[in-house]
Short mmCIF file of C-alpha atoms in Angstrom, two decimals:
data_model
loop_
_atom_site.label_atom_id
_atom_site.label_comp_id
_atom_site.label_asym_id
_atom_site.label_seq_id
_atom_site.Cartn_x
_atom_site.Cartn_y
_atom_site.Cartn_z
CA UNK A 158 103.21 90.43 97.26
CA UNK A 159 103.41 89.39 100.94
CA UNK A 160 99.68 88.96 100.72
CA UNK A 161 100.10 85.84 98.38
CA UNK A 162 102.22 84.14 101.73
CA UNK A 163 99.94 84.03 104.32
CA UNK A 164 101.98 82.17 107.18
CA UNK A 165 105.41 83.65 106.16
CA UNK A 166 104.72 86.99 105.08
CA UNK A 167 107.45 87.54 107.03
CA UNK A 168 109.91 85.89 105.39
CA UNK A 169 109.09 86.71 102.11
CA UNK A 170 109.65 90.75 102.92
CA UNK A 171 112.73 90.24 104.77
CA UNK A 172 113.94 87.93 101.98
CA UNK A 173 112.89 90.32 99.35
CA UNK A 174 115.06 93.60 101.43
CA UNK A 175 118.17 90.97 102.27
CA UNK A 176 118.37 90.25 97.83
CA UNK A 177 117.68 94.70 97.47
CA UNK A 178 120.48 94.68 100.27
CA UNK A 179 122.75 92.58 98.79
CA UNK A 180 122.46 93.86 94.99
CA UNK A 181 126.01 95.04 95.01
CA UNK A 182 126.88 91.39 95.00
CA UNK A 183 126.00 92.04 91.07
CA UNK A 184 128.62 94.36 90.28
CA UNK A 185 131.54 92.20 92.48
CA UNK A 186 130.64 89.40 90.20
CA UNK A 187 130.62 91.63 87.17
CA UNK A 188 134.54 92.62 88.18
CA UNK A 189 135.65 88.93 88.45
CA UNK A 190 133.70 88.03 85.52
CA UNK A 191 135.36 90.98 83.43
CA UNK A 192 139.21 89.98 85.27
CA UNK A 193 138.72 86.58 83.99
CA UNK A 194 138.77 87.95 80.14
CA UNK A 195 135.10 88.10 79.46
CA UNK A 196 134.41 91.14 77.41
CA UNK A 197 132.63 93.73 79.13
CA UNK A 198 129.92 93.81 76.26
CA UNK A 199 129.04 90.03 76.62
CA UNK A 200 128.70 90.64 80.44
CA UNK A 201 126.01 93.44 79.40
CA UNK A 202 124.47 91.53 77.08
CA UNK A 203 124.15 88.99 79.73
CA UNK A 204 122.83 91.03 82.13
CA UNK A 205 120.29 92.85 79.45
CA UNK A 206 118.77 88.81 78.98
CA UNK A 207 118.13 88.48 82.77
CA UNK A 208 116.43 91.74 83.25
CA UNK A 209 114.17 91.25 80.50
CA UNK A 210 113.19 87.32 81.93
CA UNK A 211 112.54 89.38 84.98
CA UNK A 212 109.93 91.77 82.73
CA UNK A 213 108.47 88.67 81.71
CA UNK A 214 108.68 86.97 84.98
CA UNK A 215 106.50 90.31 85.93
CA UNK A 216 103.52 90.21 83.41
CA UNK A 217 103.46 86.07 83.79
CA UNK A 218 103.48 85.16 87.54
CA UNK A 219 102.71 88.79 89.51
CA UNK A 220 99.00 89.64 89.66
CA UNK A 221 97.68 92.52 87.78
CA UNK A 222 95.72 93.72 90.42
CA UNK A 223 96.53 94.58 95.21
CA UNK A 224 96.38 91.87 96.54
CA UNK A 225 94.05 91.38 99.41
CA UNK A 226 95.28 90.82 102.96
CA UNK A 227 93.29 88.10 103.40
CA UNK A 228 93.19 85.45 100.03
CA UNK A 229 89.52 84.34 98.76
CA UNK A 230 88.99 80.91 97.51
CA UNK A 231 90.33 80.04 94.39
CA UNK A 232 92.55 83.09 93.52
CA UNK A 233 94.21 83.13 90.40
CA UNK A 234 97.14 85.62 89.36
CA UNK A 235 99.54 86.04 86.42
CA UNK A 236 99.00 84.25 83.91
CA UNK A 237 95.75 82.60 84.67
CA UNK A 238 94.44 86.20 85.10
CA UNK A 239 95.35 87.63 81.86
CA UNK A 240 92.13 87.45 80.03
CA UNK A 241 90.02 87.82 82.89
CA UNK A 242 88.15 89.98 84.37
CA UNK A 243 87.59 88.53 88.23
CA UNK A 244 86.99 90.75 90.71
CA UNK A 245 88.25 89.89 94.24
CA UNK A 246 85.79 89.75 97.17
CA UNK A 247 87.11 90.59 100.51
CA UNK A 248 86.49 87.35 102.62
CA UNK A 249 88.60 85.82 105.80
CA UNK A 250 91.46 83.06 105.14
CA UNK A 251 90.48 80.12 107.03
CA UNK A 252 93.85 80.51 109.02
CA UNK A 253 92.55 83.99 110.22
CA UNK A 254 88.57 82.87 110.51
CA UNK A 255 90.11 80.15 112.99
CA UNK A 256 91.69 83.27 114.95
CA UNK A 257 88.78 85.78 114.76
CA UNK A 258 86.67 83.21 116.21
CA UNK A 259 88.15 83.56 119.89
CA UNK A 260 89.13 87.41 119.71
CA UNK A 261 87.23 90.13 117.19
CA UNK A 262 88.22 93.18 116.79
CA UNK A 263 87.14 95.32 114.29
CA UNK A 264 90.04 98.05 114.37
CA UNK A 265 92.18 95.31 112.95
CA UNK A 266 90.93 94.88 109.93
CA UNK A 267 91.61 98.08 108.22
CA UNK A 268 90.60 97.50 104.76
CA UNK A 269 87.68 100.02 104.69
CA UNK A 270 89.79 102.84 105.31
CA UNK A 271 90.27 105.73 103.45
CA UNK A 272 93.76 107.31 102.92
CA UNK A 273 92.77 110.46 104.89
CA UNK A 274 92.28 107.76 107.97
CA UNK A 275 95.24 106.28 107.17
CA UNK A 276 97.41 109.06 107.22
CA UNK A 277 95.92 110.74 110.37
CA UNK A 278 96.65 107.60 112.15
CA UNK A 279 99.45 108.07 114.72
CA UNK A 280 101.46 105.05 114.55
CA UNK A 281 102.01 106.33 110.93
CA UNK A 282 103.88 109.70 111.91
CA UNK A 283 105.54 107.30 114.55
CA UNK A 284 107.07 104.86 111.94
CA UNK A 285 107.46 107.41 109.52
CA UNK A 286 109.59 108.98 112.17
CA UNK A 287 111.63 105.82 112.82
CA UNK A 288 111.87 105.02 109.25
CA UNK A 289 113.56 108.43 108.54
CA UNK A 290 115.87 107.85 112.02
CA UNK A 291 117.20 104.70 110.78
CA UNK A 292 117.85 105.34 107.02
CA UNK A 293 119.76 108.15 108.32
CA UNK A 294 121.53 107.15 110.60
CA UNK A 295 122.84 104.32 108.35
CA UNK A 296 123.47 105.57 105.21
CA UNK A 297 124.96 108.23 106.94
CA UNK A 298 127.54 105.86 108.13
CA UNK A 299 128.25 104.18 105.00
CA UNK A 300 128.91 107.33 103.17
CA UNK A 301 131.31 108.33 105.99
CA UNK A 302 132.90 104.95 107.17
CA UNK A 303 136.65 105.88 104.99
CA UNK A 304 136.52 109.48 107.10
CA UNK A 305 135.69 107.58 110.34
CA UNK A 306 138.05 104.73 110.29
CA UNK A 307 140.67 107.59 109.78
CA UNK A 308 139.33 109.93 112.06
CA UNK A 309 138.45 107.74 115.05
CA UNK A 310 141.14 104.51 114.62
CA UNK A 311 144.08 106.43 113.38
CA UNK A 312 144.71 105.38 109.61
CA UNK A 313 146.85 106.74 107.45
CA UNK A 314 147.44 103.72 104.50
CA UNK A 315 145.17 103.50 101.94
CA UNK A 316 145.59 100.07 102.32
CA UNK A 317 144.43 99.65 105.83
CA UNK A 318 141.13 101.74 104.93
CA UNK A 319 140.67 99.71 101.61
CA UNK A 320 140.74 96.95 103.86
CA UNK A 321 137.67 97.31 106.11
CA UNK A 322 135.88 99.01 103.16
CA UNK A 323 136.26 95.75 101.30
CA UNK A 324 135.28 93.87 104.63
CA UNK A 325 132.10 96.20 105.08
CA UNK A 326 131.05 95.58 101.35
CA UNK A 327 131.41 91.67 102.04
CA UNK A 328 129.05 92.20 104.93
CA UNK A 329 126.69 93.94 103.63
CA UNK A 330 126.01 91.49 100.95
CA UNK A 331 125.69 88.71 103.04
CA UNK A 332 122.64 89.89 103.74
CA UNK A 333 120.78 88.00 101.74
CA UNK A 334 121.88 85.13 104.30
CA UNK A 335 120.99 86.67 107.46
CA UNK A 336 117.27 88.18 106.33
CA UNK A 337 115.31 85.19 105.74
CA UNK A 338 116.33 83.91 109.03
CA UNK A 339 115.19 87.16 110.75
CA UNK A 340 111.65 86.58 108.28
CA UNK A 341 111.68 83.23 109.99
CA UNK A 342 111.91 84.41 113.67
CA UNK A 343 109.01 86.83 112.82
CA UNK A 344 106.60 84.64 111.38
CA UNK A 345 107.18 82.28 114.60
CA UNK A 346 106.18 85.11 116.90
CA UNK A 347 103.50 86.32 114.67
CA UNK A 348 101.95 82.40 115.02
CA UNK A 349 102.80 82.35 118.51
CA UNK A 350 100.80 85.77 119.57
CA UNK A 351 97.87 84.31 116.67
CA UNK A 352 96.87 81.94 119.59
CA UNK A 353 95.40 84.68 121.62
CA UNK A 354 94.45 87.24 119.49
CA UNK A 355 93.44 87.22 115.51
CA UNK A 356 95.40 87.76 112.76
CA UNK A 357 96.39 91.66 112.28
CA UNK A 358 96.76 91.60 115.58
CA UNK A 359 99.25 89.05 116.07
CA UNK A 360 101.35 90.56 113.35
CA UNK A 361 101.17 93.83 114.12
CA UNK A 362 102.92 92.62 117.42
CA UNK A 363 105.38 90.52 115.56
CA UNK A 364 106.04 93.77 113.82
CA UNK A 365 107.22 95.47 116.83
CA UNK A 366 109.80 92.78 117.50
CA UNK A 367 111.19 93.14 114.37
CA UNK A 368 111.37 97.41 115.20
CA UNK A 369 112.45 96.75 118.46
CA UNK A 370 115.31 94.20 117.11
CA UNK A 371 116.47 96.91 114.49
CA UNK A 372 116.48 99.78 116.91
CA UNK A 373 118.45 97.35 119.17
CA UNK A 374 120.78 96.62 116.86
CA UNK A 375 121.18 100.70 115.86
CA UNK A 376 121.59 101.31 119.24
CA UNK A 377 124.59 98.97 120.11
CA UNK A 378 126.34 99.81 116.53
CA UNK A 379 126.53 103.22 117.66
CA UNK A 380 127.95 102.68 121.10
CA UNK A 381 130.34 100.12 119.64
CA UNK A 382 131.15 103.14 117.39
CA UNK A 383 131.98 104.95 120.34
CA UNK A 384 135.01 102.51 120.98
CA UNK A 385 138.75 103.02 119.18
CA UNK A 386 138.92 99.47 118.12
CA UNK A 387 139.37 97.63 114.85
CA UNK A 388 137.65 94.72 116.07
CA UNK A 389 134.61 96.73 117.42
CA UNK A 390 134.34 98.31 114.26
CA UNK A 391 134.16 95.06 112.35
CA UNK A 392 130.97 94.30 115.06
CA UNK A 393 129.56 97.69 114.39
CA UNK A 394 129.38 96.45 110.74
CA UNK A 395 127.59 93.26 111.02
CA UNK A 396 125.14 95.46 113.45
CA UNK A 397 124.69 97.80 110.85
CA UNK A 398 123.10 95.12 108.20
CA UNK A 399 121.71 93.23 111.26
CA UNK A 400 119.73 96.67 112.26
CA UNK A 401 118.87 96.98 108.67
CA UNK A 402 117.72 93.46 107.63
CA UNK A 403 115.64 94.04 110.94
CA UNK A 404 114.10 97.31 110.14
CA UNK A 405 113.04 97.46 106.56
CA UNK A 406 112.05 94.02 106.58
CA UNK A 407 109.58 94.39 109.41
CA UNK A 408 108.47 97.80 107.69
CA UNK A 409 106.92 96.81 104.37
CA UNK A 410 105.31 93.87 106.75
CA UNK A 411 103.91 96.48 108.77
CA UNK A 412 102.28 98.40 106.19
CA UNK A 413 100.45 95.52 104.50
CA UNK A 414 99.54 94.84 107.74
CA UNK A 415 97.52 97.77 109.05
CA UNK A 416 96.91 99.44 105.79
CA UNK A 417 94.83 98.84 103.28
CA UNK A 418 96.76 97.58 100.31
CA UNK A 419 94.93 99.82 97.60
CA UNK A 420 96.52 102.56 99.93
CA UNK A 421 99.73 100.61 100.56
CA UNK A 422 101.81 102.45 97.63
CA UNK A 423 100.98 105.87 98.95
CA UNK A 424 101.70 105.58 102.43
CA UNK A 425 105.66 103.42 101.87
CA UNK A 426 105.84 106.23 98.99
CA UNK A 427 105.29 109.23 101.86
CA UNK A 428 107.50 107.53 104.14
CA UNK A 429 110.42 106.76 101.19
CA UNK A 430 109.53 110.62 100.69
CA UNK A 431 110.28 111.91 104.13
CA UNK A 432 113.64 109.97 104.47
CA UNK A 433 114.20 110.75 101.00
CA UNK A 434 114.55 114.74 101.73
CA UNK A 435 116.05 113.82 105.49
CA UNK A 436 118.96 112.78 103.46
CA UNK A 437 119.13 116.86 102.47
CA UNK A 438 120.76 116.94 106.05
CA UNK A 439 123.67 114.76 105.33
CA UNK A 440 125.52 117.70 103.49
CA UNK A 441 125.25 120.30 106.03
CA UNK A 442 126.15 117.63 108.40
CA UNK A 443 129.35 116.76 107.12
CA UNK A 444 130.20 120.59 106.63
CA UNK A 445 129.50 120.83 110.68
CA UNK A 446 131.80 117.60 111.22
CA UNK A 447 134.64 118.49 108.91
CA UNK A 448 134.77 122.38 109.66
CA UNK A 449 133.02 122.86 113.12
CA UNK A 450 133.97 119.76 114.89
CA UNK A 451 137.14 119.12 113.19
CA UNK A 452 136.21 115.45 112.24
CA UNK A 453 135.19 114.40 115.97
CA UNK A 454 132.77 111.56 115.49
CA UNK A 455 132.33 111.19 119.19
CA UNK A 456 130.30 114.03 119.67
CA UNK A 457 128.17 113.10 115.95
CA UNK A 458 128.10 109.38 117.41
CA UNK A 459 126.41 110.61 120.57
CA UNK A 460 124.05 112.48 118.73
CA UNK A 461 123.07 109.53 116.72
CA UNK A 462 122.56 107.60 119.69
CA UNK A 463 119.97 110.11 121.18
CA UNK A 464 117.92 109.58 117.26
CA UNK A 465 118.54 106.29 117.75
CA UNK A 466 116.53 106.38 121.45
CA UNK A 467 114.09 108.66 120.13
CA UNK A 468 113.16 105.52 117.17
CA UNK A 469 111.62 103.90 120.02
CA UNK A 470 108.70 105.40 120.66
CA UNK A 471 107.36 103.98 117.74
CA UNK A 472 107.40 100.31 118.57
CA UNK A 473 106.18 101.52 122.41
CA UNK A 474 103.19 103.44 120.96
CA UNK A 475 102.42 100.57 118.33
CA UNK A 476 102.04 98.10 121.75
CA UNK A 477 100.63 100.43 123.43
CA UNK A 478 97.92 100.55 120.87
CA UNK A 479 97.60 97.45 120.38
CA UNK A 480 97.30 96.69 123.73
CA UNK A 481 94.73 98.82 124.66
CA UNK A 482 92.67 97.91 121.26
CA UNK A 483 92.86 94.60 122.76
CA UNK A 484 91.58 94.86 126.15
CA UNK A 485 88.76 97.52 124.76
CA UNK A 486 87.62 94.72 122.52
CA UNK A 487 87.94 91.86 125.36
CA UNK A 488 85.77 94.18 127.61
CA UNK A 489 82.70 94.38 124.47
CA UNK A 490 82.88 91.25 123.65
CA UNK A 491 82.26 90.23 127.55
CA UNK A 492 79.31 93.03 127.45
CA UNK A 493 77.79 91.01 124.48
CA UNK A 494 78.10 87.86 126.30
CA UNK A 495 76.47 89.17 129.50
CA UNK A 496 73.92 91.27 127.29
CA UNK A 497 73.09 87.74 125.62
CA UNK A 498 72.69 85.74 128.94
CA UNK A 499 70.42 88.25 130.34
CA UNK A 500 68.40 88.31 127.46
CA UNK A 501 68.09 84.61 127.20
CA UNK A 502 66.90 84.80 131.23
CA UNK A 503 64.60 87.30 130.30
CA UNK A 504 62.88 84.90 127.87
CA UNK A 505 62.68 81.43 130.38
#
C-alpha cells in the first residue's frame, strides 16, 4: 500500500505500525466502556460492525492486485477495478523520471528480480538479522518488565509495579502519536538525498536513518536499563516505542523499496519467520535468568547491548552498498559521456 503514496511512503508505513502498535488502546477503551454500564455484548456487537466496515473498506478502496513501485498513468484501484481486467505496465512516476534523469542506475530498480536474487542478496540476511535483534530484544523486555522493576529497583508492592506497568501500557499506545512524525522526518530525508541521486536510491538511504534511529534508540534503552532508577526506567520506556516506531516503520519501507513487490510478501513473511522462531529463545532465557543468574538483569542487559551493537551492521552494509552502487554508476555514466564525445570527434 505504500506504493499508492509516492512522496510519503514514509509516513504512511510508520503510521500504519504506530495504529498496529497502539491496538491495545482497543481493549482500554473496551474496560471504560464496560465500567460505565454498557453491556459487554453491545460492546461486541459494536466491535463485530467495525470489523466488518473494515472487510468492506478492503474489497472497495484496496486494489486487487501489488502495487507497482512506481504508479502508471491513470491507475485505478478498488472499486473502479472490480470489473476490470487492466493490466499494469511498469513505467517511471514523473517524480522519479525527474530524478533518473541526472543519476541512472540500474541496480536500483529491482523489479525484474527473481526471488532466488532476492533472497541471495546480502543486505537481506543483514536486515533479517536486525529485524530478529530488535523484536527480541523488545518483546523480551515487555514480557519481563514486572520481574525487572522488582529485580533491579527493589519493589515489593503490587501497587508500585502496577504502577509503571500501567505507565508502560500508556506509552506504548501513544504510539500512534509519535510514528507519523518519525514517517515525516523520513520522507524529508528521502526528498532531500532525491536531489542527487534517483528515487530507490534516495530511499534506500532514508531507510538507513530510520535503522540507524531505531538501533539508537535500542541502544540507549538498554544502557538506561543498566541504571537503578525509577525515572530512568520511565525513559527506557518511551525509548522502547521510540526504537520501535523507528524500526518496523522503516522496515516494511525498506522492503517495498528494494524488492520487487510481487516478491514483497515472501521476503517480510521469511523475516516475520526468523524472529518468529527467535522468540523459541525467550524460554530458555528466562530459565538461565531466574535459576542460573538468580534474576541479575545486569549481566542479561549487557548482553542485549552487545545484540543491540551487532544490529548495526546492517544499516553500515546497506550504505556501504549503496554507496559504492553509486559511485560505480557515476564512473559509467562518465565512460558513456567520454565514449560519446569521442565518437562525435571521430565523425567532424
Amino acid at each position: 500500500m505504500t506504493n499508492l503514496y509516492l512522496k510519503f511512503r514514509a509516513s504512511y508505513s510508520f503510521s500504519l505500525f504506530g495504529g498496529f502498535s497502539s491496538a491495545s488502546t482497543v481493549y482500554l477503551i473496551f474496560n471504560k466502556l464496560y465500567y460505565s454500564g454498557i453491556a459487554m455484548k453491545w460492546i461486541i456487537y459494536g466491535y463485530i460492525g467495525i470489523c466488518l466496515l473494515m472487510n468492506i473498506r478492503t474489497f472497495l478502496l484496496t486494489p486487487k492486485r501489488s502495487i507497482p513501485y512506481t504508479l502508471p498513468p491513470n491507475y485505478k484501484y478498488g472499486y473502479k477495478e472490480l470489473c476490470s481486467e487492466q493490466t499494469v505496465p511498469v513505467v517511471e512516476s514523473k517524480f522519479e523520471r525527474e530524478n533518473n534523469e541526472s543519476v541512472t542506475d540500474k541496480h536500483f530498480n529491482p523489479d525484474n528480480m527473481t526471488f532466488k536474487q532476492c533472497f541471495c542478496k546480502v543486505y537481506t540476511y543483514t536486515a533479517i538479522l536486525n529485524y530478529t535483534i530488535m523484536q527480541f530484544v523488545s518483546t523480551f523486555y515487555m514480557s519481563s518488565l514486572s520481574m525487572f522493576l522488582k529485580s533491579m529497583l527493589g519493589f515489593t508492592e503490587k501497587e508500585d509495579i502496577a504502577y509503571y506497568v500501567n505507565m508502560f501500557a500508556i506509552i506504548q499506545c501513544s504510539s500512534i502519536v509519535f510514528a507519523p512524525f518519525n514517517g515525516f522526518l523520513i520522507d524529508y530525508f528521502r526528498r532531500k538525498f532525491a536531489k542527487n541521486t534517483n528515487d530507490r536510491a534516495a530511499s534506500i538511504k532514508a531507510c538507513v536513518i530510520g535503522f540507524s534511529l531505531g538501533n539508537t534508540f535500542l541502544m540507549i534503552m538498554i544502557i538506561f536499563c543498566l541504571i537503578p532508577s525509577a525515572k530512568c526506567q520511565i525513559v527506557a520506556m518511551i525509548l522502547q516505542v521510540l526504537a520501535r516506531i523507528c524500526f518496523f516503520g522503516v522496515y516494511t519501507m525498506f522492503l517495498c523499496v528494494v524488492y520487487p513487490t510481487k516478491h514483497y510478501g515472501k521476503m517480510f513473511g521469511i523475516s516475520t519467520c526468523v524472529a518468529g522462531v527467535s522468540m523459541l529463545l525467550q524460554y530458555p532465557l528466562t530459565l538461565i535468568l531466574t535459576r542460573v543468574i538468580n534474576e541479575d538483569f545486569t549481566i542479561l542487559n549487557a548482553f542485549f547491548l552487545a545484540l543491540a551493537c551487532i544490529a548495526w551492521v546492517n544499516p553500515l552494509y546497506i550504505w556501504y552498498y549503496v554507496y559504492a552502487r553509486t559511485k560505480r554508476s557515476n564512473r559509467e555514466s562518465s565512460k558513456e559521456i567520454h565514449l560519446n564525445a569521442v565518437s562525435l570527434n571521430d565523425e567532424n
